[in-house]
Coordinates of C-alpha atoms in Angstrom, one line a residue:
M329 CA 146.0 23.4 119.9
N330 CA 149.1 22.8 117.8
E331 CA 152.0 25.1 118.5
T332 CA 152.4 27.7 115.8
N333 CA 154.3 30.4 117.6
N334 CA 158.0 30.3 116.5
T335 CA 160.4 32.7 118.2
D336 CA 163.6 31.0 117.1
N337 CA 164.7 34.1 115.2
M338 CA 164.3 36.5 118.1
K339 CA 167.4 37.5 119.9
R340 CA 167.6 36.6 123.6
E341 CA 169.3 39.8 124.9
L342 CA 167.3 40.5 128.0
G343 CA 168.8 39.2 131.3
L344 CA 167.2 38.9 134.7
L345 CA 167.9 42.6 135.6
D346 CA 166.5 43.8 132.3
A347 CA 163.4 41.6 132.8
T348 CA 162.9 42.8 136.4
L349 CA 163.2 46.5 135.4
L350 CA 160.7 45.8 132.6
V351 CA 158.2 44.6 135.2
A352 CA 158.9 47.6 137.5
G353 CA 159.1 50.1 134.7
G354 CA 155.8 49.0 133.2
M355 CA 154.0 49.4 136.5
I356 CA 155.3 52.8 137.6
G357 CA 153.9 55.5 135.3
S358 CA 152.0 58.6 136.6
G359 CA 149.3 56.7 138.6
I360 CA 151.2 56.7 141.9
F361 CA 151.3 60.5 141.8
I362 CA 147.6 60.9 141.1
V363 CA 145.4 57.9 142.2
S364 CA 145.7 58.4 146.0
A365 CA 143.4 61.4 145.7
D366 CA 140.6 59.3 144.5
V367 CA 141.4 56.6 147.1
A368 CA 141.3 59.2 149.8
R369 CA 137.9 60.4 148.6
N370 CA 136.5 56.9 148.8
V371 CA 137.9 55.8 152.1
G372 CA 138.7 59.0 153.9
S373 CA 141.4 57.8 156.3
A374 CA 145.1 57.2 156.2
G375 CA 144.9 53.6 157.5
W376 CA 142.3 52.6 154.9
M377 CA 144.2 54.3 152.1
L378 CA 147.2 52.0 152.9
V379 CA 144.8 49.0 153.2
I380 CA 143.6 49.6 149.7
W381 CA 147.2 49.8 148.4
L382 CA 148.1 46.7 150.4
I383 CA 145.2 44.7 149.0
T384 CA 146.2 45.8 145.5
G385 CA 149.8 44.8 146.2
F386 CA 148.8 41.4 147.6
M387 CA 146.7 40.7 144.5
T388 CA 149.5 41.8 142.1
I389 CA 152.2 39.7 143.8
S390 CA 149.8 36.7 144.0
A391 CA 149.0 36.9 140.4
A392 CA 152.7 37.4 139.4
L393 CA 153.7 34.3 141.4
S394 CA 151.0 32.3 139.6
Y395 CA 152.2 33.6 136.2
G396 CA 155.6 32.3 137.0
E397 CA 154.4 28.7 136.5
L398 CA 152.9 29.6 133.1
S399 CA 155.9 31.5 131.9
G400 CA 158.1 28.5 132.7
M401 CA 155.8 26.2 130.7
Y402 CA 155.5 28.5 127.7
P403 CA 158.7 30.6 127.5
K404 CA 157.8 32.3 124.2
A405 CA 156.6 35.6 122.7
G406 CA 153.0 36.4 123.5
G407 CA 152.8 35.6 127.2
Q408 CA 149.3 35.8 128.5
Y409 CA 147.8 35.4 125.0
V410 CA 149.6 32.0 124.7
Y411 CA 148.6 30.9 128.2
L412 CA 144.9 31.6 127.5
R413 CA 145.1 29.8 124.2
E414 CA 146.6 26.7 125.7
A415 CA 144.3 26.6 128.7
Y416 CA 141.1 27.4 126.9
N417 CA 140.9 27.9 123.1
S418 CA 141.9 30.4 120.4
L419 CA 138.6 32.4 120.9
I420 CA 139.3 33.3 124.5
A421 CA 142.9 34.1 123.6
F422 CA 141.8 36.3 120.7
L423 CA 139.3 38.2 122.9
F424 CA 142.2 39.1 125.2
G425 CA 144.4 40.0 122.2
W426 CA 141.6 42.1 120.7
S427 CA 141.0 44.0 123.9
F428 CA 144.7 44.4 124.4
F429 CA 145.1 46.1 121.0
A430 CA 141.8 48.0 121.0
V431 CA 142.2 49.5 124.5
I432 CA 144.4 47.9 127.2
Q433 CA 147.8 48.5 125.7
T434 CA 147.2 51.2 123.2
G435 CA 145.0 53.2 125.7
T436 CA 147.6 52.9 128.4
I437 CA 150.3 54.0 125.9
A438 CA 148.2 57.1 125.0
A439 CA 147.4 57.9 128.7
V440 CA 151.1 57.6 129.7
G441 CA 152.1 59.7 126.7
V442 CA 149.7 62.5 127.5
A443 CA 150.8 62.4 131.2
F444 CA 154.4 63.0 130.0
S445 CA 153.4 65.9 127.8
K446 CA 151.3 67.6 130.6
F447 CA 154.3 67.6 133.0
F448 CA 156.7 68.6 130.1
A449 CA 154.5 71.7 129.7
Y450 CA 155.5 72.8 133.1
F451 CA 158.9 73.7 131.6
I452 CA 157.5 74.8 128.2
P453 CA 154.0 76.2 128.7
Q454 CA 153.4 76.6 125.0
L455 CA 153.2 72.8 124.8
G456 CA 150.4 72.4 127.3
D457 CA 147.0 70.8 126.9
D458 CA 145.3 74.2 127.1
V459 CA 147.1 75.4 123.9
I460 CA 144.6 74.4 121.2
L461 CA 146.2 74.3 117.7
A462 CA 143.3 73.1 115.6
K463 CA 139.8 71.6 115.7
I464 CA 139.2 68.5 113.6
L465 CA 135.9 66.6 113.4
G466 CA 134.8 68.2 116.6
F467 CA 138.0 67.2 118.5
N468 CA 140.4 69.9 119.9
I469 CA 144.0 69.2 119.0
S470 CA 146.3 70.5 121.6
S471 CA 150.1 70.9 121.8
A472 CA 150.2 68.3 124.5
Q473 CA 148.6 65.7 122.3
L474 CA 151.2 66.3 119.6
V475 CA 154.0 66.0 122.1
S476 CA 152.6 62.7 123.3
I477 CA 152.3 61.4 119.7
A478 CA 155.9 62.5 119.0
L479 CA 157.1 60.6 122.1
I480 CA 155.2 57.5 121.0
V481 CA 156.6 57.7 117.5
F482 CA 160.2 58.2 118.8
L483 CA 160.0 55.3 121.2
T484 CA 158.5 53.1 118.5
Y485 CA 161.3 53.9 116.1
V486 CA 163.9 53.2 118.8
N487 CA 162.3 49.8 119.4
T488 CA 162.3 48.9 115.7
R489 CA 166.1 49.1 115.8
G490 CA 166.3 46.0 117.9
V491 CA 165.5 44.8 121.4
K492 CA 168.9 46.0 122.6
S493 CA 168.0 49.6 121.9
G494 CA 164.8 49.4 123.8
K495 CA 166.6 47.6 126.7
I496 CA 169.1 50.5 127.1
I497 CA 166.3 53.0 127.5
Q498 CA 164.3 50.7 129.8
T499 CA 167.2 50.0 132.1
T500 CA 168.4 53.6 132.3
F501 CA 165.0 55.3 132.9
T502 CA 163.6 52.7 135.2
S503 CA 166.7 52.7 137.4
A504 CA 166.5 56.5 137.4
K505 CA 162.8 56.6 138.4
L506 CA 163.2 54.0 141.1
V507 CA 166.0 55.9 142.7
S508 CA 164.2 59.3 142.3
L509 CA 160.9 58.0 143.8
L510 CA 162.8 56.4 146.7
G511 CA 164.6 59.7 147.2
L512 CA 161.2 61.6 147.3
V513 CA 159.9 59.2 149.9
L514 CA 163.0 59.5 152.1
F515 CA 163.0 63.3 151.9
G516 CA 159.3 63.3 152.8
L517 CA 159.7 61.0 155.8
I518 CA 162.7 63.0 157.1
L519 CA 160.9 66.3 156.7
A520 CA 157.5 64.9 157.9
K521 CA 155.2 67.3 159.8
P522 CA 154.4 65.8 163.2
E523 CA 151.1 67.6 163.5
V524 CA 150.0 66.3 160.1
W525 CA 151.1 62.8 160.9
S526 CA 149.3 62.9 164.3
A527 CA 146.0 64.2 162.7
N528 CA 146.1 61.6 159.9
W529 CA 146.8 58.6 162.2
S530 CA 144.9 59.5 165.3
N531 CA 141.8 57.9 163.9
A532 CA 143.4 56.1 161.0
F533 CA 140.8 53.3 160.4
N534 CA 137.6 55.2 160.6
I535 CA 136.4 54.5 157.0
Q536 CA 134.3 57.3 155.4
R537 CA 133.7 59.0 152.1
F538 CA 134.4 62.5 151.0
S539 CA 131.4 64.8 150.4
S540 CA 132.9 68.3 150.2
P541 CA 136.2 69.9 151.2
G542 CA 136.8 69.3 154.9
V543 CA 133.8 67.0 155.2
F544 CA 133.9 63.2 155.3
N545 CA 130.7 61.2 156.1
A546 CA 130.1 57.6 157.3
Y547 CA 128.9 55.2 154.7
P548 CA 125.2 54.6 155.0
S549 CA 125.4 50.8 154.6
F550 CA 127.8 47.9 154.2
Y551 CA 126.9 47.6 150.6
A552 CA 127.7 51.2 149.9
L553 CA 131.0 50.7 151.7
A554 CA 131.8 47.7 149.6
G555 CA 131.1 49.7 146.4
G556 CA 133.4 52.5 147.7
I557 CA 136.2 50.1 148.3
A558 CA 135.8 48.6 144.8
A559 CA 135.8 52.1 143.3
A560 CA 138.9 53.0 145.1
M561 CA 140.7 49.9 143.8
V562 CA 140.0 50.7 140.2
G563 CA 142.8 53.3 140.3
T564 CA 145.2 51.3 142.4
L565 CA 144.9 48.2 140.2
F566 CA 145.5 50.3 137.1
S567 CA 148.5 51.9 138.7
S568 CA 149.9 48.4 139.5
D569 CA 149.1 47.0 136.1
S570 CA 151.3 46.1 133.2
W571 CA 153.5 43.8 135.4
N572 CA 152.6 41.0 133.0
N573 CA 154.3 42.8 130.0
V574 CA 157.5 40.8 130.7
T575 CA 155.7 37.6 129.7
F576 CA 155.1 39.1 126.2
V577 CA 158.9 39.3 125.5
A578 CA 159.7 35.8 126.7
G579 CA 161.2 35.0 123.3
E580 CA 163.9 37.6 123.9
I581 CA 164.8 36.7 127.6
T582 CA 167.8 34.6 128.4
N583 CA 167.0 31.5 130.4
P584 CA 163.3 32.4 130.4
K585 CA 162.1 29.3 132.3
R586 CA 164.0 30.8 135.4
N587 CA 164.2 34.5 134.7
I588 CA 160.6 35.4 133.9
G589 CA 159.2 34.0 137.2
L590 CA 162.0 35.6 139.2
A591 CA 161.6 38.9 137.4
L592 CA 157.8 38.9 138.1
L593 CA 158.4 38.3 141.8
L594 CA 161.2 40.8 142.2
G595 CA 159.6 43.5 140.1
T596 CA 156.1 43.4 141.6
L597 CA 157.5 43.1 145.2
T598 CA 159.8 46.1 144.7
V599 CA 157.0 48.3 143.3
T600 CA 154.5 47.3 145.9
V601 CA 156.9 48.2 148.7
L602 CA 157.7 51.5 147.0
Y603 CA 154.0 52.3 146.5
I604 CA 153.2 51.6 150.2
L605 CA 156.1 53.8 151.3
T606 CA 155.0 56.6 148.9
N607 CA 151.5 56.6 150.5
V608 CA 153.0 56.6 154.0
M609 CA 155.0 59.7 152.9
Y610 CA 151.8 61.4 151.6
T611 CA 150.2 61.0 155.0
A612 CA 153.3 62.4 156.7
V613 CA 153.3 65.7 154.8
L614 CA 149.6 66.3 153.7
P615 CA 146.4 66.2 155.7
M616 CA 143.8 63.7 154.3
N617 CA 141.6 66.6 153.1
D618 CA 144.5 68.0 151.0
I619 CA 145.2 64.5 149.5
A620 CA 141.5 64.2 148.6
T621 CA 141.3 67.7 147.1
A622 CA 144.7 68.0 145.4
A623 CA 144.4 70.1 142.3
K624 CA 143.7 67.9 139.3
D625 CA 144.3 65.0 141.7
R626 CA 148.1 65.6 141.5
V627 CA 148.9 64.4 145.0
G628 CA 152.6 64.0 144.1
I629 CA 152.9 67.7 143.3
A630 CA 151.2 68.8 146.5
A631 CA 153.5 66.5 148.5
A632 CA 156.6 67.8 146.6
E633 CA 155.6 71.4 147.2
S634 CA 155.1 70.6 150.9
I635 CA 158.6 69.0 151.1
F636 CA 160.6 71.3 148.8
G637 CA 158.6 74.5 148.7
T638 CA 158.1 76.2 145.3
S639 CA 160.8 74.1 143.6
G640 CA 158.8 71.0 144.4
T641 CA 156.6 71.3 141.4
A642 CA 159.7 71.3 139.0
I643 CA 161.2 68.4 140.9
L644 CA 158.0 66.3 140.7
A645 CA 157.4 67.3 137.0
L646 CA 160.9 66.0 136.1
L647 CA 160.3 62.8 138.1
V648 CA 157.0 62.1 136.3
M649 CA 158.6 62.8 132.9
V650 CA 161.4 60.3 133.6
S651 CA 158.8 57.8 135.0
T652 CA 156.3 58.1 132.1
F653 CA 159.1 58.0 129.4
G654 CA 160.5 54.7 130.7
C655 CA 157.0 53.3 131.3
N656 CA 155.9 54.0 127.7
N657 CA 159.1 52.4 126.3
G658 CA 158.4 49.2 128.2
L659 CA 154.7 49.2 127.0
I660 CA 155.7 49.8 123.4
L661 CA 158.5 47.2 123.4
S662 CA 156.3 44.4 124.8
G663 CA 152.9 45.1 123.2
A664 CA 154.0 44.2 119.7
R665 CA 155.0 40.7 120.7
V666 CA 151.3 39.9 121.5
Y667 CA 150.3 40.9 118.0
Y668 CA 153.2 38.9 116.6
S669 CA 151.8 35.7 118.3
M670 CA 148.3 36.5 117.2
A671 CA 149.5 36.9 113.6
Q672 CA 151.4 33.6 113.8
D673 CA 148.0 32.0 114.6
G674 CA 146.3 33.8 111.7
L675 CA 144.3 36.1 114.0
F676 CA 146.0 39.5 113.3
F677 CA 147.6 41.2 110.3
K678 CA 149.9 38.7 108.6
K679 CA 152.7 41.2 108.4
A680 CA 152.7 41.6 112.2
G681 CA 153.9 38.0 112.4
E682 CA 157.2 38.9 110.6
L683 CA 160.5 40.0 112.1
N684 CA 162.6 42.8 110.5
K685 CA 166.4 42.6 110.0
N686 CA 166.8 43.6 113.7
A687 CA 164.7 40.5 114.8
V688 CA 161.8 42.6 116.1
P689 CA 158.1 42.7 114.9
E690 CA 158.4 46.1 113.2
F691 CA 154.9 46.2 111.6
G692 CA 153.3 45.3 114.9
L693 CA 155.2 48.2 116.6
W694 CA 154.0 50.7 114.0
I695 CA 150.4 49.7 113.9
Q696 CA 150.3 49.9 117.7
C697 CA 151.9 53.3 117.4
A698 CA 149.3 54.5 114.9
F699 CA 146.3 53.3 117.0
A700 CA 147.7 54.7 120.2
S701 CA 148.3 58.1 118.4
L702 CA 144.7 58.1 117.3
L703 CA 143.6 57.5 120.9
C704 CA 145.8 60.5 121.9
L705 CA 144.0 62.7 119.4
S706 CA 140.5 61.5 120.5
G707 CA 141.2 62.4 124.1
R708 CA 138.9 59.4 125.1
Y709 CA 141.7 57.1 126.3
G710 CA 140.9 57.9 130.0
D711 CA 137.2 56.9 129.6
L712 CA 138.3 53.7 127.8
L713 CA 140.7 52.7 130.5
D714 CA 138.1 53.2 133.2
M715 CA 135.8 50.9 131.2
I716 CA 138.5 48.3 130.6
S717 CA 140.0 48.0 134.1
F718 CA 137.2 45.5 135.0
V719 CA 138.0 43.4 131.9
V720 CA 141.7 43.4 132.7
V721 CA 141.0 41.7 136.0
I722 CA 138.6 39.2 134.4
F723 CA 141.4 38.1 132.0
Y724 CA 143.9 37.8 135.0
V725 CA 141.3 35.6 136.8
L726 CA 140.8 33.5 133.7
T727 CA 144.6 33.1 133.2
I728 CA 145.1 32.0 136.8
I729 CA 142.2 29.5 136.6
G730 CA 144.1 28.3 133.6
I731 CA 146.9 27.0 135.9
F732 CA 144.4 24.5 137.4
I733 CA 143.1 23.5 133.9
L734 CA 146.6 23.0 132.5
R735 CA 147.6 20.8 135.5
V736 CA 144.8 18.4 134.3
K737 CA 145.2 18.9 130.5
Q738 CA 149.0 18.8 130.4
P739 CA 150.2 17.1 133.6
D740 CA 153.4 15.9 132.0
L741 CA 154.5 19.3 130.6
E742 CA 157.8 20.5 132.2
R743 CA 157.1 23.0 135.0
P744 CA 160.5 24.4 136.0
Y745 CA 158.8 26.8 138.4
K746 CA 155.5 26.0 140.1
A747 CA 153.1 28.6 141.4
L748 CA 154.2 29.6 144.9
G749 CA 151.5 28.8 147.4
Y750 CA 149.5 26.6 145.0
P751 CA 146.6 26.1 145.3
V752 CA 145.9 28.6 148.2
L753 CA 147.3 31.8 146.7
P754 CA 145.8 31.3 143.2
I755 CA 142.4 30.5 144.8
I756 CA 142.6 33.6 147.0
Y757 CA 143.4 35.8 144.0
I758 CA 140.6 34.3 142.0
A759 CA 138.1 34.9 144.9
M760 CA 139.3 38.5 145.3
G761 CA 139.3 39.2 141.6
I762 CA 135.7 37.9 141.2
T763 CA 134.5 39.8 144.2
F764 CA 136.0 43.0 142.8
C765 CA 134.3 42.4 139.5
V766 CA 130.9 41.6 141.0
L767 CA 131.0 44.7 143.2
L768 CA 131.8 46.9 140.2
I769 CA 128.9 45.3 138.2
I770 CA 126.5 46.1 141.1
Y771 CA 127.7 49.5 142.3
K772 CA 129.7 51.0 139.4
P773 CA 128.1 49.7 136.2
A774 CA 129.7 52.5 134.2
Y775 CA 133.1 50.8 134.8
T776 CA 131.9 47.4 133.6
W777 CA 129.3 47.1 130.7
P778 CA 131.2 49.3 128.2
G779 CA 134.3 47.2 128.7
L780 CA 132.3 44.0 128.2
I781 CA 130.9 45.4 125.0
I782 CA 134.4 46.2 123.7
V783 CA 135.3 42.6 124.4
A784 CA 132.1 41.2 122.8
L785 CA 132.9 43.2 119.6
G786 CA 135.8 40.8 119.2
V787 CA 133.6 37.8 118.8
P788 CA 132.3 38.5 115.2
I789 CA 135.8 39.7 114.2
Y790 CA 137.2 36.3 115.4
Y791 CA 134.7 34.3 113.4
F792 CA 135.4 36.5 110.4
L793 CA 139.1 35.9 110.6
M794 CA 138.6 32.1 111.2
R795 CA 136.4 31.9 108.0
K796 CA 139.1 33.7 106.0
K797 CA 141.7 31.4 107.4

C-alpha cells in the first residue's frame, strides 16, 4: 500500500528515557493491586500464582522484542496500526483501529480513570462510587464517575498543549510510581511473616481452585485445569498490556529506529520483574486464602495493611492514585496518534488527521476523551474489557506473524533492529497466544464471542468508509 502517513510536522521531543517510562507507565495502572486475587482463586497456590505472572511476563517481553523490528522499519505515528496495514491490508488495520477506539484504548482509559476516583474517595468519601448524584436513562451517575471524567478531560487538555507537556507528567508520575511500588515490595519483604511464608510455600505447586473461603479443591480434569489457567491469565495479560503504546508516538521519538526497540525491551523487562517481586511480597505477608478473598479483590490494600497497619490503606490509596494518574496520561497521549494515522488513510474523521499549533492531533484527543467519558458514565467498561482481552491477543499474534510476512514482502527494507531470537521467540509467542485464545473460546466463551462481535461490526463500517473515499 502506498505510504500516506506523514509525521514530518510532529516534534521529536521524546528521548529513550521518556519512551521507556511511557512503556512502563502504560503497563502499571491498578491491575497489579487487584488481579492477583482472581489468579489465586484460579490456581490456589503461591508457586502457580508466580508461574502465571511469569508466563505473562515471558509473552509480553517476547512480543515487545518482536515489535522492535517493526518499529525500526516503520518509525512513524500509528505503530501497530501501520504494521498491520503494511503486513496485511487496510481492512485488518482498520479492524484493529476500530476495536482500539471502540473499546481497547477508550475502555482502558475509563477503567483506569474510575480506579483513580475510587481510591481518591478514600480521602474524600463524598466523591465515592456509592454517592449517587443522578439517574439518567437507567444509569446511576456517581461522584466517582464525574471525578474520573474530570481527570480524563484534564489530562486530555494538558496533552493538547504539546507532547512536551504530556512528557513532563508521564516522566514525573511514572518515576514516582516505580519508586513507590519498589518501596512497598521492599518493606513487605523486610517485614515478611515467617509463618505465612512457610504456609504458602510448603506446598507451593499444588494447583487447585477456590470454592469457598478456606477451601481449595483439585481440578477434576486436565481440560478444566487448562481453562482455569487461561481464565487466570485474562487479568494478568490485561495488567501487562499497553506496552505497545510507545509505538503509536513513534513520530515524536528521537532516533526512533533505535530508541523504540530499546524502550520496549527496557520497559517491559522492568515492569515484569517488578510484578514478580510484588507477587512474591504478597505471598510473604498474606495467606493464599486472604489473597483469594481480599475485599473487592484489593490485594494491594490487604498487603499494605498487613505491612503498615491501619495507615496502610492510605499509603496504598495514594500509590494507586499516582499510578493510575500517570497511566492514564500515557494512554491518552498515545491513543490519538492511532486515529491520526487512520485519518491520514481516510478511515477516521478527517479532522483527526490534522495537527494543531502545538503539533499534536487535538481533535483525536478530544474525540477519544468524549467516548472514554461516555464509557465512564455507562459503567460497562469493565465488561467490555473482559470481552476484548481475547481480541487484543489476536491482534498481537497477527502483528507478530506480520514479521514473517514482511520479511518475504519487503526483504530489502531497512531493518536497523531485528527481532531478538527470530524465528524461535516469535513462533513461541504465536503458539502461546493461539493456545490462550483457543482455551478461552472453549472454556470461557463469555470472554470471546462478544469481543469478536465488536470487531466484526467494524467490517461494514470499513466498506462504508471506502465507498465514501
